[in-house]
Short mmCIF file of C-alpha atoms and ligand atoms in Angstrom, two decimals:
data_model
loop_
_atom_site.label_atom_id
_atom_site.label_comp_id
_atom_site.label_asym_id
_atom_site.label_seq_id
_atom_site.Cartn_x
_atom_site.Cartn_y
_atom_site.Cartn_z
CA MET A 1 43.34 -14.79 2.49
CA HIS A 2 42.74 -15.77 6.41
CA GLN A 3 42.41 -19.29 6.77
CA ILE A 4 39.24 -19.77 9.08
CA ASN A 5 39.91 -22.29 12.26
CA ASN A 6 36.54 -24.70 13.38
CA LEU A 7 34.37 -22.54 15.63
CA THR A 8 33.83 -24.27 18.86
CA GLN A 9 30.74 -22.46 20.38
CA ILE A 10 28.27 -23.46 17.83
CA ASN A 11 28.00 -26.46 19.45
CA LEU A 12 26.35 -24.87 22.78
CA SER A 13 23.61 -24.78 21.08
CA LYS A 14 22.70 -28.20 20.74
CA GLY A 15 19.79 -29.92 23.02
CA LEU A 16 19.37 -26.89 24.68
CA ALA A 17 17.13 -24.58 22.90
CA PRO A 18 13.16 -24.19 24.58
CA THR A 19 10.87 -25.17 22.28
CA GLU A 20 8.35 -22.33 22.48
CA GLU A 21 8.30 -19.43 20.48
CA PRO A 22 9.86 -16.80 20.43
CA ALA A 23 12.14 -17.97 23.42
CA ARG A 24 13.63 -20.66 21.43
CA GLN A 25 14.69 -17.68 18.95
CA TYR A 26 16.44 -15.73 21.67
CA HIS A 27 18.20 -18.68 22.62
CA TYR A 28 19.44 -19.00 18.80
CA ILE A 29 20.33 -15.25 19.20
CA LYS A 30 22.93 -15.49 21.77
CA ALA A 31 23.99 -18.59 20.08
CA ALA A 32 24.71 -17.04 16.95
CA ARG A 33 26.38 -13.89 18.64
CA ALA A 34 28.97 -16.12 20.14
CA TYR A 35 29.29 -17.48 16.96
CA ILE A 36 29.86 -14.14 15.35
CA GLN A 37 32.21 -13.06 18.27
CA GLU A 38 34.35 -15.67 17.20
CA LEU A 39 34.21 -15.31 13.56
CA SER A 40 35.29 -11.46 14.09
CA ALA A 41 38.26 -12.07 16.57
CA GLN A 42 39.57 -14.66 14.00
CA LYS A 43 39.09 -11.93 10.71
CA GLY A 44 40.30 -8.98 12.91
CA ALA A 45 36.94 -7.00 12.05
CA PRO A 46 33.32 -6.85 13.27
CA LEU A 47 31.78 -9.03 10.40
CA THR A 48 29.09 -7.13 8.32
CA PHE A 49 25.81 -7.77 6.66
CA HIS A 50 23.57 -6.60 3.98
CA VAL A 51 20.17 -7.10 3.35
CA SER A 52 18.57 -6.04 -0.32
CA THR A 53 15.12 -6.02 -0.81
CA PHE A 54 12.65 -6.75 -3.60
CA GLY A 55 9.11 -5.98 -4.04
CA CYS A 56 6.53 -4.65 -1.88
CA GLN A 57 5.86 -3.06 1.52
CA MET A 58 5.47 -6.34 2.71
CA ASN A 59 9.14 -7.39 2.12
CA ALA A 60 10.34 -4.58 3.45
CA ARG A 61 9.12 -4.77 6.95
CA ASP A 62 9.98 -8.41 6.36
CA SER A 63 13.69 -7.15 6.17
CA GLU A 64 13.72 -4.66 8.87
CA LYS A 65 12.98 -7.93 11.04
CA LEU A 66 15.63 -9.46 9.73
CA THR A 67 17.57 -6.69 9.96
CA GLY A 68 16.69 -6.47 13.65
CA ILE A 69 17.81 -9.96 14.64
CA LEU A 70 20.98 -9.79 12.60
CA GLU A 71 21.69 -6.11 14.26
CA GLU A 72 20.82 -8.67 17.88
CA ILE A 73 23.22 -11.08 17.06
CA GLY A 74 26.22 -8.72 16.61
CA TYR A 75 26.48 -8.20 12.68
CA GLN A 76 27.14 -4.72 11.88
CA LYS A 77 25.07 -2.95 8.75
CA THR A 78 26.99 -1.99 5.77
CA ASP A 79 25.47 -0.33 2.60
CA THR A 80 27.46 -2.21 0.25
CA GLU A 81 26.94 -5.89 -0.97
CA GLU A 82 30.96 -6.67 -0.19
CA ALA A 83 29.75 -7.77 3.23
CA ASP A 84 30.17 -10.98 5.27
CA PHE A 85 26.32 -11.76 5.21
CA VAL A 86 24.31 -10.67 2.11
CA LEU A 87 20.74 -11.49 2.05
CA TYR A 88 18.36 -11.10 -0.81
CA ASN A 89 14.74 -10.69 0.17
CA THR A 90 13.09 -11.88 -2.92
CA CYS A 91 9.71 -10.70 -4.90
CA THR A 92 8.58 -12.82 -7.70
CA VAL A 93 5.18 -10.97 -8.78
CA ARG A 94 6.46 -10.28 -11.87
CA GLU A 95 9.36 -12.10 -14.26
CA ASN A 96 11.50 -9.22 -14.21
CA ALA A 97 11.80 -9.67 -10.30
CA ASN A 98 13.13 -12.77 -10.67
CA ASN A 99 15.62 -12.03 -13.16
CA LYS A 100 17.28 -9.12 -11.54
CA VAL A 101 18.11 -11.76 -8.27
CA TYR A 102 19.57 -14.63 -10.91
CA GLY A 103 21.63 -11.64 -12.34
CA ARG A 104 23.01 -10.19 -9.49
CA LEU A 105 23.98 -13.57 -7.63
CA GLY A 106 26.72 -13.96 -10.33
CA TYR A 107 28.36 -10.80 -8.70
CA LEU A 108 28.06 -11.86 -5.28
CA ASN A 109 29.73 -14.73 -5.91
CA GLY A 110 32.55 -12.41 -7.19
CA PHE A 111 32.78 -11.59 -3.95
CA GLN A 112 32.51 -14.60 -2.05
CA LYS A 113 35.36 -15.73 -3.89
CA LYS A 114 37.91 -12.90 -2.39
CA ASN A 115 36.00 -13.56 1.39
CA PRO A 116 36.11 -16.71 3.16
CA PHE A 117 34.18 -15.28 5.89
CA MET A 118 31.13 -14.66 3.53
CA MET A 119 27.35 -15.98 3.55
CA ILE A 120 25.00 -15.55 0.91
CA GLY A 121 21.30 -15.95 1.73
CA LEU A 122 18.22 -15.88 -0.13
CA CYS A 123 14.28 -15.65 1.23
CA GLY A 124 11.37 -14.10 0.63
CA CYS A 125 8.42 -14.69 -2.05
CA MET A 126 10.71 -16.16 -4.76
CA MET A 127 11.96 -18.74 -2.61
CA GLN A 128 8.43 -20.37 -2.13
CA GLU A 129 8.55 -21.85 -5.92
CA PRO A 130 10.09 -25.19 -6.23
CA ALA A 131 11.25 -24.69 -9.53
CA VAL A 132 13.70 -21.26 -8.41
CA VAL A 133 14.91 -23.50 -5.40
CA GLU A 134 15.52 -26.47 -7.89
CA LYS A 135 17.66 -23.80 -10.24
CA ILE A 136 19.81 -22.07 -7.73
CA LYS A 137 20.77 -25.87 -6.23
CA GLN A 138 21.98 -26.92 -9.75
CA SER A 139 23.70 -23.31 -10.94
CA TYR A 140 24.38 -21.40 -7.51
CA ARG A 141 26.09 -23.58 -5.22
CA PHE A 142 27.78 -20.96 -3.34
CA VAL A 143 24.39 -20.15 -1.72
CA ASN A 144 24.61 -20.95 1.56
CA LEU A 145 21.19 -20.35 3.09
CA ILE A 146 17.24 -20.52 1.75
CA PHE A 147 14.30 -20.00 3.67
CA GLY A 148 10.92 -18.86 2.60
CA THR A 149 8.07 -16.47 3.91
CA HIS A 150 6.61 -18.69 6.50
CA ASN A 151 9.71 -19.21 8.77
CA ILE A 152 11.25 -16.13 8.93
CA TYR A 153 10.57 -15.88 12.51
CA LYS A 154 12.82 -18.97 12.69
CA PHE A 155 15.82 -16.75 11.26
CA ALA A 156 18.02 -16.69 14.24
CA GLU A 157 17.78 -20.55 14.11
CA LEU A 158 18.50 -20.97 10.46
CA LEU A 159 21.18 -18.61 10.25
CA CYS A 160 22.76 -20.93 13.01
CA THR A 161 22.43 -23.80 11.26
CA ALA A 162 23.90 -22.33 8.23
CA LEU A 163 26.96 -21.05 10.35
CA GLU A 164 27.70 -24.30 11.78
CA ALA A 165 27.25 -25.87 7.93
CA THR A 166 29.80 -23.07 6.74
CA PHE A 167 32.06 -22.69 9.46
CA GLY A 168 31.25 -25.74 12.33
CA SER A 169 33.60 -29.01 13.01
CA ASN A 170 32.03 -31.01 10.24
CA ALA A 171 32.08 -28.14 7.43
CA LYS A 172 35.61 -28.95 6.25
CA LYS A 173 35.30 -33.20 6.39
CA MET A 174 31.71 -32.80 4.78
CA GLY A 175 32.34 -30.01 2.45
CA ARG A 176 29.79 -26.56 2.54
CA SER A 177 26.33 -27.63 2.12
CA MET A 178 23.37 -25.36 1.35
CA ILE A 179 20.71 -25.19 4.21
CA ILE A 180 17.25 -24.91 2.76
CA ASP A 181 14.20 -24.48 5.12
CA ILE A 182 10.30 -23.75 3.04
CA TRP A 183 7.16 -24.32 3.96
CA GLN A 184 4.17 -24.75 2.39
CA ASP A 185 2.12 -22.40 4.55
CA THR A 186 1.37 -21.68 7.97
CA ASP A 187 -0.93 -20.48 10.76
CA LYS A 188 1.84 -19.26 12.91
CA ILE A 189 2.29 -15.95 14.05
CA VAL A 190 5.05 -15.20 16.14
CA GLU A 191 5.28 -12.36 17.93
CA GLU A 192 8.13 -10.13 19.97
CA LEU A 193 11.07 -10.78 18.12
CA PRO A 194 13.50 -7.84 18.00
CA VAL A 195 12.74 -5.74 14.28
CA GLU A 196 15.18 -2.83 13.25
CA ARG A 197 13.73 0.49 13.30
CA LYS A 198 14.80 2.30 9.83
CA TYR A 199 13.11 5.85 10.36
CA ALA A 200 12.87 6.93 13.95
CA PHE A 201 9.46 8.80 13.29
CA LYS A 202 7.61 6.29 10.93
CA SER A 203 7.13 2.34 11.00
CA GLY A 204 5.30 -0.25 8.82
CA VAL A 205 3.00 -2.43 10.69
CA ASN A 206 1.70 -5.50 9.88
CA ILE A 207 -1.72 -5.99 10.52
CA MET A 208 -2.34 -9.32 8.13
CA PHE A 209 -0.51 -12.18 6.59
CA GLY A 210 -1.04 -14.00 3.43
CA CYS A 211 -3.83 -13.78 1.18
CA ASP A 212 -7.18 -15.63 0.03
CA ASN A 213 -8.12 -13.55 -3.20
CA PHE A 214 -6.62 -15.23 -5.85
CA CYS A 215 -6.80 -12.97 -8.25
CA SER A 216 -6.23 -15.45 -11.78
CA TYR A 217 -2.92 -13.64 -12.91
CA CYS A 218 -1.41 -13.08 -9.36
CA ILE A 219 1.27 -15.86 -7.35
CA VAL A 220 0.91 -14.00 -4.14
CA PRO A 221 -1.65 -15.88 -2.79
CA TYR A 222 1.04 -19.45 -3.58
CA VAL A 223 4.35 -17.84 -2.38
CA ARG A 224 2.27 -15.82 0.91
CA GLY A 225 -0.18 -18.57 1.94
CA ARG A 226 -3.75 -18.23 3.24
CA GLU A 227 -4.68 -14.69 5.08
CA ARG A 228 -4.57 -14.62 8.68
CA SER A 229 -4.89 -11.77 11.05
CA ARG A 230 -2.82 -10.65 13.84
CA LYS A 231 -4.88 -10.30 17.08
CA PRO A 232 -6.16 -6.69 17.20
CA GLU A 233 -4.28 -6.18 20.87
CA ASP A 234 -1.34 -7.38 19.79
CA ILE A 235 -1.20 -4.49 16.72
CA LEU A 236 -2.47 -2.00 19.22
CA GLN A 237 0.11 -2.91 21.63
CA GLU A 238 2.83 -3.02 18.63
CA VAL A 239 1.65 1.01 17.93
CA ARG A 240 1.54 2.22 21.12
CA THR A 241 4.96 1.12 21.70
CA LEU A 242 6.30 2.76 18.48
CA ALA A 243 4.51 5.90 19.59
CA ALA A 244 6.21 5.66 22.88
CA ASP A 245 9.23 5.55 20.93
CA GLY A 246 8.48 8.74 18.85
CA VAL A 247 7.00 7.10 15.70
CA VAL A 248 4.54 9.97 14.40
CA GLU A 249 3.47 8.15 11.44
CA VAL A 250 2.25 4.36 10.78
CA MET A 251 1.21 2.70 7.66
CA LEU A 252 -1.27 -0.69 8.42
CA LEU A 253 -0.03 -3.30 5.85
CA GLY A 254 -1.59 -5.83 4.91
CA GLN A 255 -2.11 -7.59 0.89
CA ASN A 256 -6.07 -6.59 1.37
CA VAL A 257 -6.51 -4.63 4.73
CA ASN A 258 -10.51 -4.40 3.78
CA SER A 259 -10.61 -8.27 5.31
CA TYR A 260 -8.90 -7.58 7.89
CA GLY A 261 -10.36 -9.59 11.00
CA LYS A 262 -12.37 -11.88 9.33
CA ASN A 263 -10.86 -14.95 10.13
CA LEU A 264 -10.23 -13.81 14.06
CA LYS A 265 -12.12 -15.74 16.91
CA GLU A 266 -13.52 -12.83 17.68
CA PRO A 267 -14.11 -10.76 14.21
CA TYR A 268 -13.06 -7.69 14.04
CA THR A 269 -13.26 -4.85 11.14
CA PHE A 270 -10.49 -2.97 9.78
CA ALA A 271 -12.56 0.48 9.82
CA ARG A 272 -12.54 -0.59 13.89
CA LEU A 273 -8.91 -1.33 14.23
CA LEU A 274 -7.88 1.97 11.97
CA GLN A 275 -9.77 4.43 14.47
CA GLU A 276 -8.41 1.99 17.21
CA VAL A 277 -4.95 2.88 15.76
CA ALA A 278 -5.65 6.62 15.00
CA ASN A 279 -7.22 7.17 18.67
CA ILE A 280 -3.80 5.81 19.91
CA ASP A 281 -1.54 9.06 21.55
CA GLY A 282 1.14 10.47 19.48
CA ILE A 283 0.33 8.79 16.57
CA GLU A 284 0.02 12.15 14.27
CA ARG A 285 -0.82 9.85 11.04
CA VAL A 286 -1.91 6.69 9.33
CA ARG A 287 -1.71 5.01 5.97
CA PHE A 288 -2.17 1.75 5.24
CA MET A 289 -1.96 -1.00 2.22
CA THR A 290 -3.56 -2.05 0.20
CA SER A 291 -7.57 -1.68 -0.72
CA HIS A 292 -9.18 -4.56 -2.57
CA PRO A 293 -12.49 -3.04 -3.74
CA LYS A 294 -14.56 -5.57 -3.34
CA ASP A 295 -14.47 -5.25 0.40
CA LEU A 296 -13.88 -1.71 1.05
CA SER A 297 -16.93 -0.70 3.55
CA ASP A 298 -18.92 2.48 4.30
CA GLU A 299 -17.88 1.88 7.71
CA LEU A 300 -14.42 2.21 6.42
CA ILE A 301 -14.99 5.48 4.26
CA ALA A 302 -17.05 7.00 7.46
CA VAL A 303 -14.18 6.46 9.86
CA MET A 304 -11.94 8.09 7.29
CA ALA A 305 -14.03 11.18 6.83
CA LYS A 306 -14.09 11.63 10.55
CA SER A 307 -10.18 11.66 11.78
CA GLU A 308 -8.08 14.13 11.08
CA LYS A 309 -5.03 11.84 11.75
CA ILE A 310 -5.93 9.31 8.57
CA CYS A 311 -4.24 10.31 5.39
CA ARG A 312 -6.22 11.63 2.46
CA HIS A 313 -4.52 8.79 0.48
CA LEU A 314 -6.28 5.50 -0.58
CA HIS A 315 -4.35 3.27 -3.00
CA LEU A 316 -7.67 1.27 -4.81
CA PRO A 317 -6.19 -1.61 -7.39
CA LEU A 318 -8.41 -1.23 -10.38
CA GLN A 319 -5.99 -3.80 -12.49
CA SER A 320 -8.43 -3.42 -15.52
CA GLY A 321 -11.50 -1.02 -16.65
CA SER A 322 -12.87 -4.27 -19.05
CA THR A 323 -15.92 -5.66 -16.73
CA ARG A 324 -15.46 -8.54 -18.80
CA LEU A 325 -11.52 -9.23 -18.06
CA LEU A 326 -12.36 -8.30 -14.43
CA LYS A 327 -14.51 -11.28 -14.37
CA VAL A 328 -11.79 -13.65 -15.82
CA MET A 329 -9.21 -11.67 -13.34
CA ASN A 330 -11.61 -13.23 -10.32
CA ARG A 331 -11.60 -9.35 -9.52
CA LYS A 332 -15.37 -9.58 -8.18
CA TYR A 333 -15.91 -5.81 -8.84
CA THR A 334 -17.38 -4.33 -12.38
CA LYS A 335 -16.14 -1.19 -14.03
CA GLU A 336 -19.59 0.70 -12.72
CA GLN A 337 -19.08 -0.53 -9.04
CA TYR A 338 -15.62 0.65 -8.90
CA LEU A 339 -16.64 4.23 -10.81
CA SER A 340 -19.30 4.46 -8.27
CA LEU A 341 -17.21 3.28 -5.21
CA VAL A 342 -14.59 6.08 -6.00
CA GLU A 343 -17.79 8.92 -6.42
CA LYS A 344 -18.45 7.35 -2.60
CA VAL A 345 -15.13 7.98 -1.42
CA ARG A 346 -14.93 11.42 -3.06
CA ALA A 347 -18.16 12.60 -1.84
CA ALA A 348 -17.37 11.74 1.68
CA ILE A 349 -13.55 12.70 1.49
CA PRO A 350 -13.42 15.52 -1.18
CA ASP A 351 -9.47 15.88 -0.72
CA ILE A 352 -8.75 12.61 -1.03
CA ALA A 353 -5.66 11.35 -3.43
CA ILE A 354 -6.78 8.03 -5.16
CA THR A 355 -4.01 5.89 -6.47
CA THR A 356 -3.75 2.58 -8.46
CA ASP A 357 -2.22 -0.44 -10.01
CA ILE A 358 -3.33 -1.24 -13.66
CA ILE A 359 -2.12 -4.33 -15.53
CA VAL A 360 -1.56 -4.32 -19.51
CA GLY A 361 -2.04 -7.51 -22.18
CA PHE A 362 -3.61 -9.76 -19.89
CA PRO A 363 -4.65 -12.63 -21.87
CA GLY A 364 -7.40 -12.21 -24.20
CA GLU A 365 -7.47 -8.36 -23.79
CA THR A 366 -8.59 -6.88 -26.74
CA GLU A 367 -8.50 -3.19 -27.85
CA GLU A 368 -12.27 -2.68 -26.26
CA ASP A 369 -10.90 -3.74 -23.05
CA PHE A 370 -7.88 -1.78 -23.36
CA ASN A 371 -10.07 1.52 -23.93
CA GLU A 372 -12.30 0.47 -21.48
CA THR A 373 -9.44 0.47 -19.13
CA MET A 374 -8.27 4.18 -20.79
CA ASN A 375 -11.76 4.79 -19.79
CA VAL A 376 -11.73 4.77 -16.35
CA VAL A 377 -8.34 6.30 -16.23
CA CYS A 378 -9.76 9.43 -17.71
CA LYS A 379 -13.23 8.98 -15.63
CA VAL A 380 -11.33 8.88 -12.12
CA GLY A 381 -8.11 10.90 -12.71
CA PHE A 382 -5.90 9.22 -10.37
CA ASP A 383 -3.13 11.06 -8.41
CA SER A 384 -1.03 8.31 -9.48
CA ALA A 385 -1.19 5.24 -10.56
CA PHE A 386 1.21 1.64 -11.20
CA THR A 387 0.87 0.74 -14.13
CA PHE A 388 2.34 -3.15 -15.51
CA LEU A 389 2.23 -5.41 -18.46
CA TYR A 390 1.02 -8.80 -17.84
CA SER A 391 3.77 -11.12 -16.72
CA LYS A 392 2.92 -14.97 -16.73
CA ARG A 393 3.40 -16.59 -13.47
CA THR A 394 3.32 -20.05 -13.82
CA GLY A 395 0.67 -22.11 -11.70
CA THR A 396 -1.47 -19.02 -11.92
CA PRO A 397 -4.72 -19.59 -14.10
CA ALA A 398 -4.02 -17.31 -16.31
CA ALA A 399 -0.39 -18.84 -17.44
CA SER A 400 -2.72 -21.14 -19.46
CA MET A 401 -5.39 -19.29 -20.50
CA GLU A 402 -5.99 -18.71 -24.26
CA GLY A 403 -4.91 -15.51 -25.80
CA GLN A 404 -1.61 -14.57 -24.58
CA ILE A 405 -1.25 -11.20 -26.00
CA PRO A 406 1.76 -10.54 -28.18
CA GLU A 407 4.51 -8.27 -26.33
CA GLU A 408 5.00 -5.46 -29.01
CA THR A 409 0.60 -5.40 -28.70
CA ALA A 410 0.80 -5.13 -25.41
CA LYS A 411 3.58 -2.86 -25.02
CA ALA A 412 2.18 -0.22 -27.13
CA ARG A 413 -0.69 -0.42 -25.26
CA PHE A 414 1.09 0.30 -21.68
CA ASP A 415 2.77 3.19 -23.63
CA ARG A 416 -0.41 4.84 -24.35
CA LEU A 417 -1.71 4.27 -20.95
CA LEU A 418 1.59 5.16 -19.52
CA ARG A 419 1.49 9.37 -21.56
CA LYS A 420 -2.31 9.38 -20.20
CA VAL A 421 -1.79 8.40 -16.68
CA GLN A 422 1.25 11.11 -16.31
CA GLU A 423 -0.54 13.71 -17.86
CA ILE A 424 -3.72 13.59 -15.71
CA ALA A 425 -1.45 12.78 -12.80
CA SER A 426 0.80 15.65 -13.65
CA LYS A 427 -2.29 18.36 -13.91
CA LYS A 428 -3.99 16.95 -10.31
CA ALA A 429 -0.61 17.95 -8.50
CA MET A 430 -0.71 20.97 -9.82
CA GLN A 431 -3.92 21.71 -7.79
CA TYR A 432 -2.04 22.18 -4.35
CA GLU A 433 0.54 24.59 -6.03
CA GLY A 434 0.44 27.87 -4.15
CA THR A 435 -1.19 26.50 -0.70
CA VAL A 436 -0.06 25.50 2.52
CA GLN A 437 0.39 22.14 3.21
CA LYS A 438 1.23 19.60 6.35
CA VAL A 439 4.70 18.08 5.44
CA LEU A 440 6.34 15.45 7.71
CA VAL A 441 10.34 15.61 6.94
CA GLU A 442 11.90 12.42 6.19
CA HIS A 443 15.16 12.92 5.33
CA ILE A 444 18.02 15.61 3.68
CA ASN A 445 17.80 15.68 0.14
CA GLU A 446 19.91 12.96 -1.68
CA MET A 447 21.05 16.19 -4.14
CA ASP A 448 20.99 19.23 -2.36
CA GLU A 449 22.19 18.87 1.65
CA LYS A 450 20.26 22.33 1.78
CA LEU A 451 17.10 20.83 1.17
CA VAL A 452 15.02 18.39 3.25
CA THR A 453 12.31 15.88 1.58
CA GLY A 454 9.02 15.31 3.00
CA ARG A 455 5.78 13.76 2.38
CA MET A 456 1.88 15.49 2.35
CA GLY A 457 -0.62 13.35 4.08
CA ASN A 458 -1.99 12.78 0.39
CA ASN A 459 1.80 11.03 -0.22
CA SER A 460 3.03 14.05 -2.74
CA ILE A 461 6.65 14.81 -2.25
CA VAL A 462 7.82 17.97 -1.30
CA HIS A 463 11.30 19.57 -0.90
CA PHE A 464 12.06 22.53 0.82
CA PRO A 465 15.17 24.08 2.13
CA GLY A 466 15.58 22.94 5.76
CA THR A 467 18.13 21.26 8.31
CA ALA A 468 18.62 17.86 9.98
CA ASP A 469 16.88 19.00 13.38
CA MET A 470 13.70 19.10 11.15
CA ILE A 471 13.47 15.54 10.27
CA GLY A 472 10.41 13.63 11.87
CA LYS A 473 8.86 16.68 12.08
CA ILE A 474 5.19 17.76 10.57
CA LEU A 475 5.44 21.24 9.19
CA ASP A 476 3.69 23.49 7.41
CA VAL A 477 5.03 24.28 4.23
CA TYR A 478 3.95 26.42 1.40
CA LEU A 479 4.14 24.89 -1.86
CA LYS A 480 5.83 27.49 -4.52
CA GLU A 481 6.27 25.43 -7.11
CA CYS A 482 5.04 21.88 -8.62
CA LYS A 483 7.63 20.25 -10.98
CA GLY A 484 5.15 17.68 -12.01
CA PHE A 485 5.97 14.51 -9.65
CA TYR A 486 7.16 16.51 -6.64
CA TYR A 487 6.99 20.52 -5.31
CA ILE A 488 9.40 22.75 -4.33
CA GLY A 489 8.39 24.29 -1.03
CA GLU A 490 9.15 26.99 1.84
CA ALA A 491 8.71 26.41 5.63
CA ARG A 492 6.13 28.64 7.14
N1 SAH B 1 -2.79 -7.31 -2.86
C1 SAH B 1 -2.29 -6.26 -3.82
C2 SAH B 1 -1.44 -6.03 -4.56
C3 SAH B 1 -0.31 -6.85 -4.87
S1 SAH B 1 0.65 -7.00 -6.03
C4 SAH B 1 -3.74 -5.77 -4.54
O1 SAH B 1 -4.67 -6.60 -4.52
O2 SAH B 1 -3.76 -4.74 -4.33
C5 SAH B 1 0.96 -5.81 -6.76
C6 SAH B 1 0.28 -5.30 -7.78
O3 SAH B 1 1.31 -6.19 -8.92
C7 SAH B 1 -1.35 -5.41 -8.51
O4 SAH B 1 -2.07 -4.68 -7.78
C8 SAH B 1 -1.25 -6.09 -9.81
O5 SAH B 1 -0.98 -4.88 -10.42
C9 SAH B 1 0.34 -6.07 -10.28
N2 SAH B 1 0.47 -8.15 -10.24
C10 SAH B 1 0.29 -8.98 -10.22
N3 SAH B 1 0.74 -10.15 -10.77
C11 SAH B 1 0.90 -9.59 -11.57
C12 SAH B 1 1.15 -10.05 -13.09
N4 SAH B 1 1.29 -11.42 -13.21
N5 SAH B 1 1.43 -9.20 -14.11
C13 SAH B 1 1.94 -7.84 -14.09
N6 SAH B 1 1.54 -7.56 -13.08
C14 SAH B 1 1.30 -7.98 -11.69
FE1 SF4 B 2 -3.01 -10.80 -5.79
FE2 SF4 B 2 -5.22 -10.29 -5.58
FE3 SF4 B 2 -4.21 -10.87 -3.42
FE4 SF4 B 2 -3.77 -8.59 -4.30
S1 SF4 B 2 -5.61 -9.38 -4.05
S2 SF4 B 2 -2.60 -10.25 -3.35
S3 SF4 B 2 -3.87 -8.82 -6.74
S4 SF4 B 2 -4.41 -12.07 -5.54
FE1 F3S B 3 6.41 -9.27 -4.63
FE2 F3S B 3 5.89 -11.10 -2.69
FE3 F3S B 3 5.43 -8.45 -2.13
S1 F3S B 3 5.79 -11.14 -4.63
S2 F3S B 3 5.14 -8.08 -4.26
S3 F3S B 3 7.39 -9.23 -2.54
S4 F3S B 3 4.22 -10.29 -1.55
#
């Protein structure tokens, strides 16, 4: 086993760091690069990293930012968790997301025992919960670095501190210590830090952070903080740069994109932003996630209807079909309002795919409430739906509500709903069989290298015979056969 010598470079960063951002982080990137070089020399091999992402598109995008910084620092990306730095970007939206992380930390400790160069980091939504951090401090003492969702822009600085605490001159004397930096909230948005581009041809773009809706079951507003929008000029500049770099598809990201711009000095609407993004040369497809039904404007429907570039896909979380429960959930729309919204959208954009999220077993849900949900599912005919068993999140109003539903009841309803959702979705998918559709080719098929895999504008997946040079191109594809949740096609 290697004996690691104290790092000398580490002290160089002290006192020299600029106070303004992002300059301060570039200073720490440079400092960290020097440490990593020194460690690599001692190891006799380049240091590797692995970022594992749990949760939603927001976390996926954050992981690209963290990866961008790690690559800039000189760590080499690897597919395995037997790496010199493993970072878990966690999710806490449901209890099972948390359990997965605890389960896997044990494994990581095994790797760390064999590799003295290995550091373990935890970040993301779960770390914004004080009880989680307490548990890690007590039971997972081998973790080197913990930070939250509000200070990920400070990652380079935090990593430098953790490197110092783990390998620096005081580390041996003091014993390894865990670096923890969690903020309650922030109004800060730092632009222009490095970011990885996972795909050359498509990219997520954050347009806003946080959420102010406080749906009564949901922990996101507590762990992601108050809603704040990026300035439109910063977003448009980022998309122009991406387009110049060969990106053809962007996905605009926010917990509720429909309330984009409301808190800016000069208010700006999401519909206007979407139009401006679609107007950028080189951008062929624009997607967005997620739309809260209460804020979906006529202006947005009109913009979508007019622009060919805006994908015919709307993710419109229903959560429940019962007006009574929707009120307790604090969703601020009724069953009827949801249904008429869907009608309005379909009248303006007939070929739109509508997908949704539904929670089963919310406190107080009766058979009647559940039947209302089934009823909306049948009436709307969703192209696909993510169904979730209600999960109690400490600190949210729903967690202390009376009438928590026994697991067997919730599970039985969940199974009924899932069957219905799948039956409708597979019928809907059949409608495109035998037609020619535009498909953006994303990668070589994992199971069969003679096939490529891509997505239609409505987000359906298509596999067809092809080659690597097709990746990133939008091609006309004949959909020969629908296999339930994907198509088998042929390029035209
Ligand atoms: N901002 C997005 C949702 C983010 S969370 C929106 O409002 O649409 C993604 C989904 O997780 C939610 O739509 C909801 O269906 C589900 N979810 C959130 N909290 C949950 C909980 N406590 N139990 C089960 N599902 C939950
Ligand atoms: Fe959660 Fe509701 Fe905000 Fe979505 S809109 S993130 S469900 S609080
Ligand atoms: Fe999970 Fe955080 Fe997203 S809790 S769903 S990763 S915003």
